[in-house]
Short mmCIF file of C-alpha atoms and ligand atoms in Angstrom, two decimals:
data_model
loop_
_atom_site.label_atom_id
_atom_site.label_comp_id
_atom_site.label_asym_id
_atom_site.label_seq_id
_atom_site.Cartn_x
_atom_site.Cartn_y
_atom_site.Cartn_z
CA MET B 1 -10.89 -1.98 -41.20
CA PHE B 2 -11.38 -3.27 -38.51
CA ARG B 3 -15.14 -4.45 -39.67
CA ASP B 4 -14.35 -8.19 -38.42
CA ASP B 5 -17.36 -9.81 -35.49
CA ASP B 6 -13.54 -11.48 -33.93
CA GLU B 7 -11.97 -9.49 -31.54
CA ILE B 8 -9.22 -11.55 -31.48
CA LYS B 9 -8.70 -11.47 -35.80
CA ILE B 10 -9.57 -6.97 -35.32
CA PHE B 11 -6.46 -7.62 -32.43
CA TYR B 12 -4.33 -9.52 -34.70
CA GLU B 13 -5.11 -6.82 -37.38
CA ILE B 14 -3.94 -3.29 -35.34
CA LYS B 15 -0.36 -5.53 -34.38
CA GLU B 16 0.13 -5.73 -37.32
CA LYS B 17 -0.05 -2.45 -38.47
CA ILE B 18 1.81 -1.05 -35.83
CA GLY B 19 4.27 -3.40 -34.40
CA GLU B 20 5.95 -4.04 -32.35
CA LYS B 21 7.34 -2.39 -29.41
CA GLU B 22 11.05 -3.67 -29.49
CA VAL B 23 12.25 -1.42 -25.85
CA ILE B 24 9.55 -0.45 -22.83
CA SER B 25 10.08 1.29 -19.79
CA PRO B 26 10.41 -0.05 -16.99
CA LYS B 27 6.97 1.45 -15.69
CA GLU B 28 5.51 -1.05 -19.05
CA MET B 29 7.88 -4.08 -18.12
CA ALA B 30 6.14 -3.68 -14.39
CA ILE B 31 2.92 -4.55 -15.80
CA ILE B 32 3.78 -6.44 -18.54
CA ASP B 33 5.57 -9.09 -15.58
CA GLU B 34 2.35 -7.72 -12.87
CA ASN B 35 -0.14 -9.52 -16.09
CA ALA B 36 2.04 -12.47 -16.33
CA GLU B 37 0.27 -13.09 -12.92
CA TYR B 38 -2.53 -12.72 -13.44
CA LEU B 39 -2.33 -15.42 -16.62
CA GLY B 40 -1.87 -17.13 -13.89
CA ILE B 41 2.27 -17.16 -14.33
CA ASN B 42 4.11 -18.06 -10.66
CA ARG B 43 7.09 -15.05 -10.18
CA LEU B 44 8.60 -17.42 -8.18
CA MET B 45 9.57 -19.41 -11.85
CA LEU B 46 9.74 -16.66 -12.46
CA MET B 47 12.37 -15.68 -10.69
CA GLU B 48 14.03 -19.01 -10.55
CA ASN B 49 14.26 -17.64 -15.04
CA ALA B 50 15.18 -14.81 -14.06
CA GLY B 51 18.04 -15.78 -11.76
CA ARG B 52 19.36 -18.15 -13.91
CA ALA B 53 19.62 -16.03 -16.97
CA VAL B 54 21.92 -13.46 -15.73
CA TYR B 55 23.59 -17.30 -14.60
CA GLU B 56 24.73 -18.39 -17.66
CA GLU B 57 25.67 -15.16 -18.92
CA ILE B 58 28.32 -15.03 -15.48
CA LYS B 59 29.65 -18.45 -14.96
CA ASP B 60 32.13 -19.03 -16.86
CA LYS B 61 34.05 -15.57 -15.51
CA GLU B 62 37.04 -16.06 -13.53
CA GLY B 63 37.66 -13.46 -9.75
CA GLU B 64 35.20 -14.46 -6.85
CA PHE B 65 31.74 -13.42 -7.15
CA ILE B 66 30.18 -10.40 -5.03
CA ILE B 67 26.63 -9.59 -5.74
CA PHE B 68 24.60 -6.43 -4.36
CA CYS B 69 20.55 -7.18 -3.59
CA GLY B 70 18.17 -5.01 -3.01
CA VAL B 71 15.09 -5.62 -0.39
CA GLY B 72 12.86 -5.95 -3.62
CA ASN B 73 12.44 -9.25 -6.61
CA ASN B 74 15.53 -7.17 -8.04
CA GLY B 75 17.72 -8.48 -4.99
CA GLY B 76 15.88 -12.18 -5.47
CA ASP B 77 17.34 -12.49 -8.29
CA GLY B 78 19.87 -11.75 -7.35
CA PHE B 79 19.48 -14.41 -4.37
CA VAL B 80 19.38 -16.71 -7.05
CA VAL B 81 22.11 -15.59 -9.34
CA ALA B 82 23.71 -16.39 -5.55
CA ARG B 83 22.76 -20.46 -5.37
CA HIS B 84 24.06 -21.11 -9.10
CA LEU B 85 26.55 -19.91 -8.81
CA ASN B 86 27.50 -21.22 -5.08
CA LYS B 87 29.89 -20.23 -4.94
CA ALA B 88 29.22 -16.34 -3.87
CA THR B 89 29.93 -13.10 -1.15
CA VAL B 90 25.93 -11.94 -0.34
CA ILE B 91 25.25 -8.33 0.63
CA LEU B 92 21.64 -7.76 1.37
CA LEU B 93 21.45 -4.07 1.62
CA GLY B 94 18.70 -3.72 4.88
CA LYS B 95 17.99 -6.45 7.22
CA GLU B 96 16.29 -9.73 6.20
CA ASP B 97 12.42 -8.35 7.77
CA GLU B 98 12.09 -6.10 5.11
CA ILE B 99 12.26 -7.67 2.08
CA LYS B 100 9.01 -6.92 0.57
CA THR B 101 8.03 -10.11 -1.30
CA TYR B 102 7.36 -13.37 -0.54
CA GLU B 103 9.78 -15.13 -3.97
CA ALA B 104 12.15 -12.83 -2.80
CA ARG B 105 12.00 -13.53 1.18
CA GLU B 106 12.04 -17.70 -0.18
CA ASN B 107 14.90 -17.50 -2.14
CA PHE B 108 16.29 -15.53 0.90
CA LYS B 109 15.92 -18.26 3.03
CA ILE B 110 17.69 -21.00 0.82
CA LEU B 111 20.72 -18.97 0.73
CA LYS B 112 20.35 -18.89 4.48
CA ASN B 113 19.81 -22.45 5.00
CA LEU B 114 23.92 -22.94 2.30
CA SER B 115 24.71 -20.16 3.45
CA ILE B 116 25.97 -23.12 7.10
CA PHE B 117 28.49 -24.97 4.33
CA GLY B 118 30.26 -22.04 3.70
CA ASN B 119 30.17 -21.76 -0.21
CA ILE B 120 28.26 -18.11 0.51
CA LYS B 121 28.36 -16.10 2.63
CA ILE B 122 25.77 -13.21 3.57
CA ARG B 123 25.83 -10.04 5.12
CA GLU B 124 23.35 -7.71 5.81
CA ILE B 125 24.17 -4.06 5.95
CA ARG B 126 21.97 -0.24 6.46
CA HIS B 127 25.35 1.56 6.69
CA VAL B 128 27.99 1.67 3.28
CA ASN B 129 30.72 2.09 6.15
CA GLU B 130 29.35 -1.55 7.17
CA ILE B 131 31.16 -3.19 4.42
CA CYS B 132 34.47 -1.35 4.14
CA ASP B 133 35.96 -4.91 4.27
CA ILE B 134 34.96 -6.10 0.59
CA PHE B 135 35.33 -2.22 -0.32
CA GLU B 136 39.18 -3.25 0.72
CA ARG B 137 39.24 -5.85 -0.73
CA LEU B 138 37.93 -4.49 -4.38
CA LYS B 139 41.26 -2.41 -4.61
CA GLU B 140 42.66 -4.56 -6.48
CA GLY B 141 42.40 -8.24 -8.48
CA LYS B 142 39.90 -10.60 -9.98
CA TYR B 143 36.31 -9.15 -8.68
CA ILE B 144 32.52 -10.05 -10.49
CA ILE B 145 30.41 -7.70 -8.76
CA ILE B 146 26.76 -7.89 -9.66
CA ASP B 147 24.22 -5.30 -9.51
CA ALA B 148 20.82 -6.95 -7.75
CA MET B 149 19.63 -3.80 -6.19
CA LEU B 150 17.56 -1.72 -7.68
CA GLY B 151 15.69 -2.87 -11.23
CA THR B 152 12.12 -1.73 -12.73
CA GLY B 153 11.02 -0.71 -9.20
CA GLN B 154 13.41 1.66 -8.95
CA ARG B 155 12.12 5.71 -8.31
CA GLY B 156 13.76 8.80 -8.08
CA GLU B 157 17.32 9.49 -6.48
CA LEU B 158 19.04 6.77 -4.75
CA ARG B 159 18.30 6.77 -1.12
CA GLU B 160 21.52 5.01 1.21
CA PRO B 161 22.83 2.67 1.09
CA TYR B 162 22.56 2.34 -2.54
CA LYS B 163 23.70 5.42 -3.37
CA SER B 164 26.30 4.93 -1.65
CA VAL B 165 27.42 1.81 -1.78
CA VAL B 166 27.28 2.85 -5.83
CA SER B 167 29.18 5.86 -5.63
CA GLU B 168 31.64 3.87 -3.66
CA LEU B 169 31.52 0.82 -7.03
CA ASN B 170 31.87 3.74 -9.65
CA LYS B 171 35.44 5.71 -7.54
CA LEU B 172 36.32 1.79 -7.05
CA LYS B 173 35.80 0.69 -11.28
CA GLU B 174 37.88 3.30 -12.02
CA ARG B 175 40.92 2.79 -9.81
CA ASN B 176 40.78 -1.07 -10.54
CA LYS B 177 40.23 -2.30 -14.49
CA GLU B 178 40.17 -5.79 -13.44
CA LEU B 179 36.02 -5.27 -12.02
CA PHE B 180 33.46 -6.60 -13.33
CA ILE B 181 30.05 -5.66 -12.67
CA VAL B 182 26.40 -6.89 -14.36
CA SER B 183 23.69 -5.31 -14.46
CA VAL B 184 20.40 -7.10 -13.12
CA ASP B 185 17.67 -6.32 -15.84
CA VAL B 186 18.28 -2.82 -15.06
CA GLU B 187 20.82 -0.54 -14.15
CA THR B 188 20.39 1.26 -10.02
CA GLY B 189 21.45 4.88 -10.35
CA ASP B 190 24.56 5.68 -13.09
CA LEU B 191 26.14 2.22 -11.81
CA LYS B 192 28.38 2.08 -14.45
CA ILE B 193 28.37 -0.78 -15.62
CA ASP B 194 30.16 -3.53 -18.01
CA LEU B 195 27.13 -5.57 -19.22
CA THR B 196 22.95 -6.17 -17.92
CA VAL B 197 21.15 -8.78 -19.03
CA THR B 198 17.96 -7.73 -19.33
CA PHE B 199 14.24 -9.16 -19.13
CA HIS B 200 11.98 -9.87 -21.23
CA LYS B 201 12.32 -6.10 -23.11
CA LYS B 202 15.23 -3.46 -22.97
CA LYS B 203 14.18 -1.09 -20.52
CA ASN B 204 14.31 1.97 -22.01
CA LEU B 205 16.80 2.86 -20.07
CA ASN B 206 19.55 0.10 -20.13
CA LYS B 207 23.46 1.40 -21.66
CA ASN B 208 24.53 -2.00 -22.73
CA ALA B 209 22.81 -4.42 -22.18
CA ILE B 210 21.48 -8.12 -23.99
CA ILE B 211 17.66 -9.10 -23.65
CA LYS B 212 17.19 -12.56 -22.62
CA ASP B 213 13.86 -14.38 -22.62
CA ILE B 214 12.65 -15.59 -18.91
CA GLY B 215 8.83 -17.41 -19.86
CA ILE B 216 7.10 -14.74 -20.35
CA PRO B 217 4.65 -14.92 -23.10
CA LYS B 218 3.67 -11.89 -25.34
CA GLU B 219 -0.07 -12.68 -24.12
CA ALA B 220 1.05 -10.19 -20.76
CA GLU B 221 1.19 -7.79 -23.18
CA TRP B 222 -1.42 -7.65 -24.85
CA ILE B 223 -4.34 -8.86 -22.02
CA VAL B 224 -5.58 -5.97 -19.55
CA GLY B 225 -5.14 -7.68 -16.35
CA PHE B 226 -4.07 -5.87 -12.79
CA GLY B 227 -1.31 -4.65 -13.42
CA ASP B 228 -2.62 -1.57 -15.45
CA ILE B 229 -4.75 -0.86 -12.20
CA LYS B 230 -2.14 -0.84 -9.94
CA ALA B 231 -0.04 0.86 -11.94
CA LEU B 232 -3.02 4.11 -12.17
CA ASN B 233 -2.16 7.72 -9.73
CA LEU B 234 -5.86 7.52 -8.92
CA ILE B 235 -6.50 9.53 -5.00
CA GLU B 236 -3.06 10.24 -4.53
CA ASN B 237 -3.41 13.19 -3.21
CA LYS B 238 -5.22 15.06 0.05
CA HIS B 239 -6.01 18.50 -1.13
CA LYS B 240 -9.47 18.92 -2.48
CA GLY B 241 -9.46 19.23 -6.13
CA LYS B 242 -6.44 17.76 -6.27
CA ASN B 243 -7.49 14.74 -6.93
CA GLY B 244 -9.10 15.94 -10.22
CA LYS B 245 -12.46 17.21 -11.74
CA VAL B 246 -14.10 16.40 -14.27
CA LEU B 247 -17.42 17.91 -17.29
CA ILE B 248 -19.86 16.32 -18.45
CA ILE B 249 -21.36 17.87 -21.31
CA GLY B 250 -24.65 15.96 -22.26
CA GLY B 251 -28.26 15.02 -21.98
CA SER B 252 -31.36 16.41 -23.82
CA LYS B 253 -35.04 16.93 -23.88
CA ASP B 254 -35.01 13.21 -24.87
CA TYR B 255 -32.44 11.73 -22.05
CA PHE B 256 -31.43 13.19 -18.85
CA GLY B 257 -30.16 10.19 -16.91
CA ALA B 258 -27.02 9.21 -19.41
CA PRO B 259 -25.51 12.27 -18.02
CA ILE B 260 -26.14 11.66 -13.73
CA LEU B 261 -24.78 7.96 -14.50
CA ALA B 262 -21.85 8.97 -16.41
CA GLY B 263 -21.31 11.36 -13.33
CA LEU B 264 -21.68 9.50 -10.47
CA ALA B 265 -19.57 6.89 -11.37
CA ALA B 266 -16.23 9.49 -12.51
CA LEU B 267 -17.93 10.58 -8.50
CA LYS B 268 -16.02 7.53 -7.55
CA ILE B 269 -13.02 8.52 -8.47
CA VAL B 270 -12.52 12.41 -8.30
CA ASP B 271 -12.95 15.19 -6.25
CA ILE B 272 -15.37 17.58 -8.36
CA VAL B 273 -18.01 16.80 -10.97
CA GLY B 274 -19.47 19.23 -13.01
CA ILE B 275 -22.25 18.33 -14.97
CA LEU B 276 -23.48 20.71 -18.14
CA SER B 277 -27.11 20.06 -19.58
CA VAL B 278 -29.85 22.02 -20.12
CA ASP B 279 -32.14 23.07 -18.23
CA LYS B 280 -34.48 20.39 -18.63
CA VAL B 281 -32.06 18.66 -17.71
CA ILE B 282 -30.22 19.68 -14.85
CA ARG B 283 -33.83 20.47 -12.71
CA LYS B 284 -34.06 16.51 -12.14
CA ILE B 285 -30.74 16.13 -10.83
CA THR B 286 -30.69 16.05 -7.51
CA HIS B 287 -27.55 14.49 -5.96
CA PRO B 288 -26.13 18.09 -4.18
CA GLU B 289 -22.07 16.43 -5.16
CA PHE B 290 -22.28 17.93 -8.19
CA ILE B 291 -21.81 21.42 -9.62
CA LEU B 292 -24.89 22.26 -11.78
CA TYR B 293 -24.36 24.13 -15.87
CA SER B 294 -27.67 25.17 -17.00
CA LEU B 295 -28.18 25.82 -20.93
CA GLU B 296 -31.39 26.59 -21.72
CA GLY B 297 -33.22 25.31 -24.96
CA ASP B 298 -34.18 21.48 -25.86
CA TYR B 299 -30.42 20.56 -27.37
CA VAL B 300 -27.07 21.87 -25.92
CA ASN B 301 -25.28 24.40 -27.50
CA ASN B 302 -23.64 28.14 -25.97
CA VAL B 303 -20.00 26.54 -27.74
CA ASP B 304 -18.59 29.71 -25.38
CA TYR B 305 -19.37 29.24 -22.31
CA ALA B 306 -19.58 25.49 -22.47
CA LEU B 307 -15.33 26.56 -23.80
CA GLU B 308 -15.96 28.32 -20.82
CA VAL B 309 -17.28 25.93 -17.54
CA ALA B 310 -14.24 23.82 -19.09
CA ASP B 311 -11.41 25.82 -19.09
CA GLY B 312 -11.88 24.60 -15.18
CA TYR B 313 -11.55 20.98 -15.13
CA ASP B 314 -9.48 18.83 -16.34
CA VAL B 315 -11.06 16.61 -18.11
CA VAL B 316 -14.57 17.00 -20.83
CA VAL B 317 -16.65 13.57 -21.14
CA ILE B 318 -19.16 14.54 -23.80
CA GLY B 319 -21.48 12.99 -25.46
CA ASN B 320 -24.13 11.27 -23.54
CA GLY B 321 -27.67 11.80 -24.05
CA LEU B 322 -26.97 14.22 -26.08
CA SER B 323 -29.06 13.27 -29.38
CA VAL B 324 -28.19 13.54 -32.84
CA ASN B 325 -28.69 16.50 -34.91
CA GLU B 326 -28.05 19.66 -36.51
CA LYS B 327 -27.79 21.63 -33.55
CA THR B 328 -25.80 18.74 -31.08
CA LYS B 329 -23.38 18.46 -34.97
CA ASP B 330 -22.72 22.32 -35.02
CA PHE B 331 -22.17 22.43 -30.94
CA VAL B 332 -19.76 18.91 -31.24
CA ASN B 333 -17.70 20.20 -33.34
CA GLU B 334 -17.54 23.65 -32.41
CA PHE B 335 -16.83 22.78 -28.58
CA ILE B 336 -14.21 19.56 -29.62
CA ASN B 337 -12.03 21.27 -32.70
CA ASN B 338 -11.80 24.50 -29.23
CA TYR B 339 -10.92 22.88 -26.59
CA GLU B 340 -7.53 21.11 -25.87
CA LYS B 341 -7.78 19.38 -22.77
CA LYS B 342 -8.36 15.67 -22.43
CA LEU B 343 -11.43 14.33 -24.00
CA VAL B 344 -12.99 11.47 -23.21
CA ILE B 345 -16.18 11.30 -26.87
CA ASP B 346 -18.80 8.92 -26.25
CA ALA B 347 -22.43 8.07 -27.54
CA ASP B 348 -24.13 10.91 -29.73
CA ALA B 349 -20.52 12.97 -29.47
CA ILE B 350 -19.00 9.98 -31.77
CA LYS B 351 -22.32 10.26 -34.33
CA VAL B 352 -21.65 13.96 -35.40
CA ILE B 353 -18.17 14.83 -35.65
CA ASN B 354 -17.08 15.40 -39.03
CA TYR B 355 -13.82 13.96 -39.12
CA HIS B 356 -12.51 14.46 -42.29
CA LYS B 357 -11.67 18.04 -40.51
CA PHE B 358 -10.91 15.82 -36.72
CA ASP B 359 -7.92 16.69 -35.05
CA PHE B 360 -6.77 12.89 -33.65
CA ARG B 361 -5.02 14.46 -30.98
CA GLU B 362 -3.89 12.34 -28.01
CA ASP B 363 -5.63 13.01 -25.05
CA VAL B 364 -8.09 12.30 -26.75
CA ILE B 365 -9.44 9.25 -25.65
CA PHE B 366 -13.11 7.84 -27.78
CA THR B 367 -15.61 4.69 -25.92
CA PRO B 368 -17.55 3.32 -28.77
CA HIS B 369 -19.41 0.62 -29.34
CA LYS B 370 -19.42 -1.81 -32.41
CA LYS B 371 -22.09 0.55 -34.29
CA GLU B 372 -21.36 4.06 -32.63
CA PHE B 373 -17.12 2.23 -34.25
CA ASN B 374 -18.57 2.99 -37.88
CA TYR B 375 -18.64 6.07 -37.81
CA ILE B 376 -15.21 7.64 -36.87
CA LYS B 377 -13.51 7.80 -40.23
CA PHE B 378 -9.11 7.31 -39.99
CA SER B 379 -7.08 6.72 -42.68
CA SER B 380 -4.36 5.63 -40.86
CA ILE B 381 -4.25 4.69 -36.93
CA PRO B 382 -5.55 7.89 -35.10
CA GLU B 383 -2.67 8.77 -32.82
CA SER B 384 -5.66 9.38 -29.95
CA THR B 385 -7.18 6.12 -28.02
CA ILE B 386 -10.29 4.40 -29.15
CA LEU B 387 -11.55 1.58 -26.28
CA LEU B 388 -14.36 -0.34 -28.76
CA LYS B 389 -15.92 -2.18 -26.74
CA GLY B 390 -17.43 -5.56 -27.24
CA LYS B 391 -17.71 -9.41 -25.67
CA LYS B 392 -13.64 -8.81 -25.67
CA ASP B 393 -12.85 -4.52 -25.80
CA ILE B 394 -10.10 -4.14 -27.96
CA ILE B 395 -8.18 -0.98 -26.00
CA PHE B 396 -5.49 0.93 -29.05
CA ASN B 397 -3.39 3.97 -30.97
CA SER B 398 -1.03 4.14 -32.80
CA LYS B 399 1.67 2.60 -30.25
CA ASN B 400 -0.04 0.25 -28.36
CA VAL B 401 -3.63 -2.57 -28.24
CA LYS B 402 -4.77 -4.06 -25.95
CA ILE B 403 -7.87 -6.97 -25.10
CA ASN B 404 -10.31 -6.83 -22.51
CA LEU B 405 -11.66 -9.79 -21.49
CA THR B 406 -13.44 -8.92 -18.04
CA GLY B 407 -17.32 -8.17 -18.14
CA ASN B 408 -20.39 -10.57 -19.02
CA LYS B 409 -23.91 -9.99 -21.48
CA GLY B 410 -25.72 -8.27 -18.59
CA MET B 411 -23.52 -5.47 -19.56
CA THR B 412 -25.80 -4.52 -22.67
CA LYS B 413 -28.25 -3.10 -20.29
CA GLY B 414 -28.39 1.07 -21.49
CA GLY B 415 -27.30 2.54 -19.79
CA THR B 416 -23.17 0.52 -18.76
CA GLY B 417 -21.67 3.25 -21.73
CA ASP B 418 -22.74 5.53 -19.69
CA VAL B 419 -21.09 4.95 -16.89
CA LEU B 420 -17.53 3.78 -18.35
CA ALA B 421 -17.61 7.17 -20.27
CA GLY B 422 -17.14 8.37 -16.53
CA LEU B 423 -15.30 6.37 -15.58
CA THR B 424 -12.38 6.13 -17.81
CA GLY B 425 -12.40 10.41 -18.52
CA ALA B 426 -12.33 9.98 -14.04
CA ILE B 427 -9.35 8.01 -14.12
CA PHE B 428 -7.70 10.13 -17.26
CA ALA B 429 -7.78 13.50 -15.03
CA LYS B 430 -4.52 11.43 -13.25
CA ASN B 431 -3.64 9.11 -16.07
CA ASP B 432 -2.40 8.26 -19.66
CA PRO B 433 -5.04 8.41 -21.98
CA PHE B 434 -4.26 4.72 -23.16
CA ILE B 435 -3.55 3.04 -19.89
CA SER B 436 -6.68 5.37 -18.91
CA ALA B 437 -8.97 2.89 -21.53
CA CYS B 438 -7.76 -0.03 -20.70
CA SER B 439 -8.46 0.25 -17.05
CA SER B 440 -11.42 1.71 -17.78
CA ALA B 441 -12.53 -1.23 -19.28
CA PHE B 442 -11.21 -3.68 -16.71
CA ILE B 443 -13.11 -2.03 -13.63
CA ASN B 444 -16.48 -1.36 -15.01
CA GLY B 445 -16.49 -5.82 -17.12
CA TYR B 446 -14.53 -6.94 -13.49
CA ALA B 447 -17.58 -5.27 -11.50
CA ALA B 448 -20.16 -6.36 -13.00
CA ASP B 449 -18.31 -9.71 -13.32
CA LEU B 450 -18.38 -9.82 -9.74
CA LEU B 451 -22.15 -8.17 -9.45
CA LEU B 452 -22.52 -11.76 -11.73
CA LYS B 453 -21.15 -14.11 -9.66
CA GLU B 454 -24.41 -11.93 -6.34
CA LYS B 455 -27.22 -11.72 -8.84
CA GLY B 456 -26.98 -12.79 -12.20
CA SER B 457 -27.28 -10.63 -15.09
CA TYR B 458 -29.90 -8.87 -12.88
CA TYR B 459 -27.78 -6.66 -11.85
CA THR B 460 -27.87 -2.10 -13.77
CA PRO B 461 -25.52 0.25 -13.70
CA ILE B 462 -25.87 1.80 -10.88
CA ASP B 463 -24.66 -1.03 -9.18
CA ILE B 464 -21.88 -1.58 -11.61
CA ILE B 465 -21.41 2.74 -9.73
CA ASN B 466 -21.38 1.29 -6.79
CA LYS B 467 -18.78 -1.35 -6.83
CA ILE B 468 -16.46 0.33 -8.23
CA PRO B 469 -14.68 0.49 -4.55
CA ASN B 470 -15.05 -2.63 -4.56
CA VAL B 471 -12.73 -3.42 -7.36
CA LEU B 472 -10.36 -0.67 -6.79
CA ARG B 473 -9.80 -1.67 -3.01
CA LEU B 474 -9.18 -5.33 -3.31
CA ILE B 475 -6.24 -4.89 -7.02
CA LYS B 476 -4.61 -1.18 -5.28
N1 LIG M 1 9.25 -9.58 -15.19
C1 LIG M 1 10.57 -9.76 -14.93
O1 LIG M 1 11.46 -8.29 -15.58
C2 LIG M 1 10.58 -10.06 -13.89
C3 LIG M 1 11.45 -9.01 -12.96
N2 LIG M 1 10.97 -9.71 -11.85
C4 LIG M 1 12.89 -8.44 -11.10
O2 LIG M 1 11.84 -7.56 -10.31
C5 LIG M 1 12.43 -6.09 -10.54
C6 LIG M 1 11.91 -5.41 -10.23
O3 LIG M 1 11.25 -5.60 -8.94
P1 LIG M 1 10.34 -4.68 -7.70
O4 LIG M 1 10.80 -5.51 -6.43
O5 LIG M 1 9.71 -4.51 -8.96
O6 LIG M 1 11.60 -3.48 -7.64
P2 LIG M 1 12.75 -3.05 -7.51
O7 LIG M 1 13.65 -4.35 -7.27
O8 LIG M 1 13.88 -3.10 -8.46
O9 LIG M 1 12.54 -1.79 -5.84
C7 LIG M 1 11.60 -2.34 -5.37
C8 LIG M 1 11.72 -1.81 -4.23
O10 LIG M 1 13.43 -0.60 -3.82
C9 LIG M 1 13.46 0.85 -3.99
N3 LIG M 1 13.46 1.67 -3.72
C10 LIG M 1 12.65 1.84 -5.06
N4 LIG M 1 13.09 2.78 -5.67
C11 LIG M 1 14.22 3.59 -4.82
C12 LIG M 1 15.67 4.45 -4.45
N5 LIG M 1 15.49 4.96 -5.53
N6 LIG M 1 16.70 4.32 -3.61
C13 LIG M 1 16.48 3.40 -2.84
N7 LIG M 1 15.58 2.70 -2.60
C14 LIG M 1 13.73 2.56 -3.64
C15 LIG M 1 11.31 0.81 -3.01
O11 LIG M 1 10.95 0.86 -1.85
C16 LIG M 1 11.29 -1.25 -3.23
O12 LIG M 1 11.06 -2.04 -1.93
C17 LIG M 1 12.44 -6.50 -11.76
O13 LIG M 1 13.83 -5.64 -11.91
C18 LIG M 1 13.38 -8.43 -11.99
O14 LIG M 1 15.05 -7.50 -11.43
C19 LIG M 1 11.11 -10.89 -11.50
O15 LIG M 1 12.19 -11.10 -9.98
C20 LIG M 1 11.44 -11.35 -12.84
C21 LIG M 1 10.20 -10.99 -13.44
K1 K M 2 19.46 -4.04 -10.95
#
């Protein structure tokens, strides 16, 4: 399965096997939205297509149109609907200068220009009692209410004035049976709706939705882009240790650099990085940032001790420089079959696992290159995530598959894989496995691309590590 050299062919083979996701979460949609822009698709165009799609569904309805708009792009879609209707009252839940994005602001400006002629009426409100007159009118008669308040950016409990507007509309819906309420993309809070016009794919929050294509290509779902990085939880918490703890288990009498590179990469993201290795390696580590755990002997051993140490960490990254022999084979298999938390399996560890006895559970990420991938034996695509490194990286599990296009030939240097493994473990500390593997592949490659511009291919894995913060600053 998937042993072809052509990554795109492997991608389609995997896609064929795992099938299409028909319903997605708002968070997944937000990533697709961002990655459409990463592919060069203009957000103004998407907003125009979204607003037009809603307009087409409601334009023949009888009654007066009242459009409730938020300050995000859901509101922006509402501005576009108003323009196409060319006869509507637009109620902005906020002030014009609070509108969040260029594309929404541009559409609001157009409405303001049109409003001079009286067909478009605009109200900007902070508090629900500024529109008592509107709610009074809605008590009887035919109205089409458009909910362009909140879409995929909705988080948590509704804040004011959204909360009161939604509860007023729900009361009016009970009272006046001639009200027709349409939500744009995603219903705002618990708003009672007659119809939702959602874009691109059905959202898992939608109740009664029709799906409209707004020109987002499928490739926006297939490529790793800025959207994945923007969706990451990174260093959200100021309390030490709350931003993740990663333990690197690697190194041997033959290799000491690999676990250090993995550890240095992880340190760019998480608070605590431990390295568990043999004393020949540990005594070569002079970096004060690491917490060190030293074992006797030439190869990592003592599973009980390793499990005890690992219990104090969020993620274990295992394999870098471990060496391949009977001792490491025993250690790795016993460790991974007893360790129940998040695991990144890289390099030598990939080569020594008894796959027929391994539980490919969800919280495991493999980071093989093509040759290492041939060691991983599975009968059907596993729940565990596989980051298959290549000119194009393919990231997949039994539910998802994506391709990462960042990176260049300068990354073939020894140690680049260790950097990726450490970075993957660090992101994984606070994120789900699939987005962690996608994002670390993207960030690692993007850092290398920035270095290629500066230095040609003559950059080192340490250069990549030191470039990671620039990539995150640029995107987050
Ligand atoms: N590809 C597409 O699907 C397209 C979608 N479009 C529309 O854009 C919205 C998503 O826009 P976004 O700005 O990311 O989010 P929202 O408009 O949903 O809201 C963000 C805004 O609202 C505030 N907010 C969040 N939660 C709450 C809350 N509980 N109470 C009060 N306020 C809240 C938050 O501060 C944000 O500022 C998508 O749904 C589509 O309608 C594109 O226009 C076209 C392509
Ligand atoms: K909405």
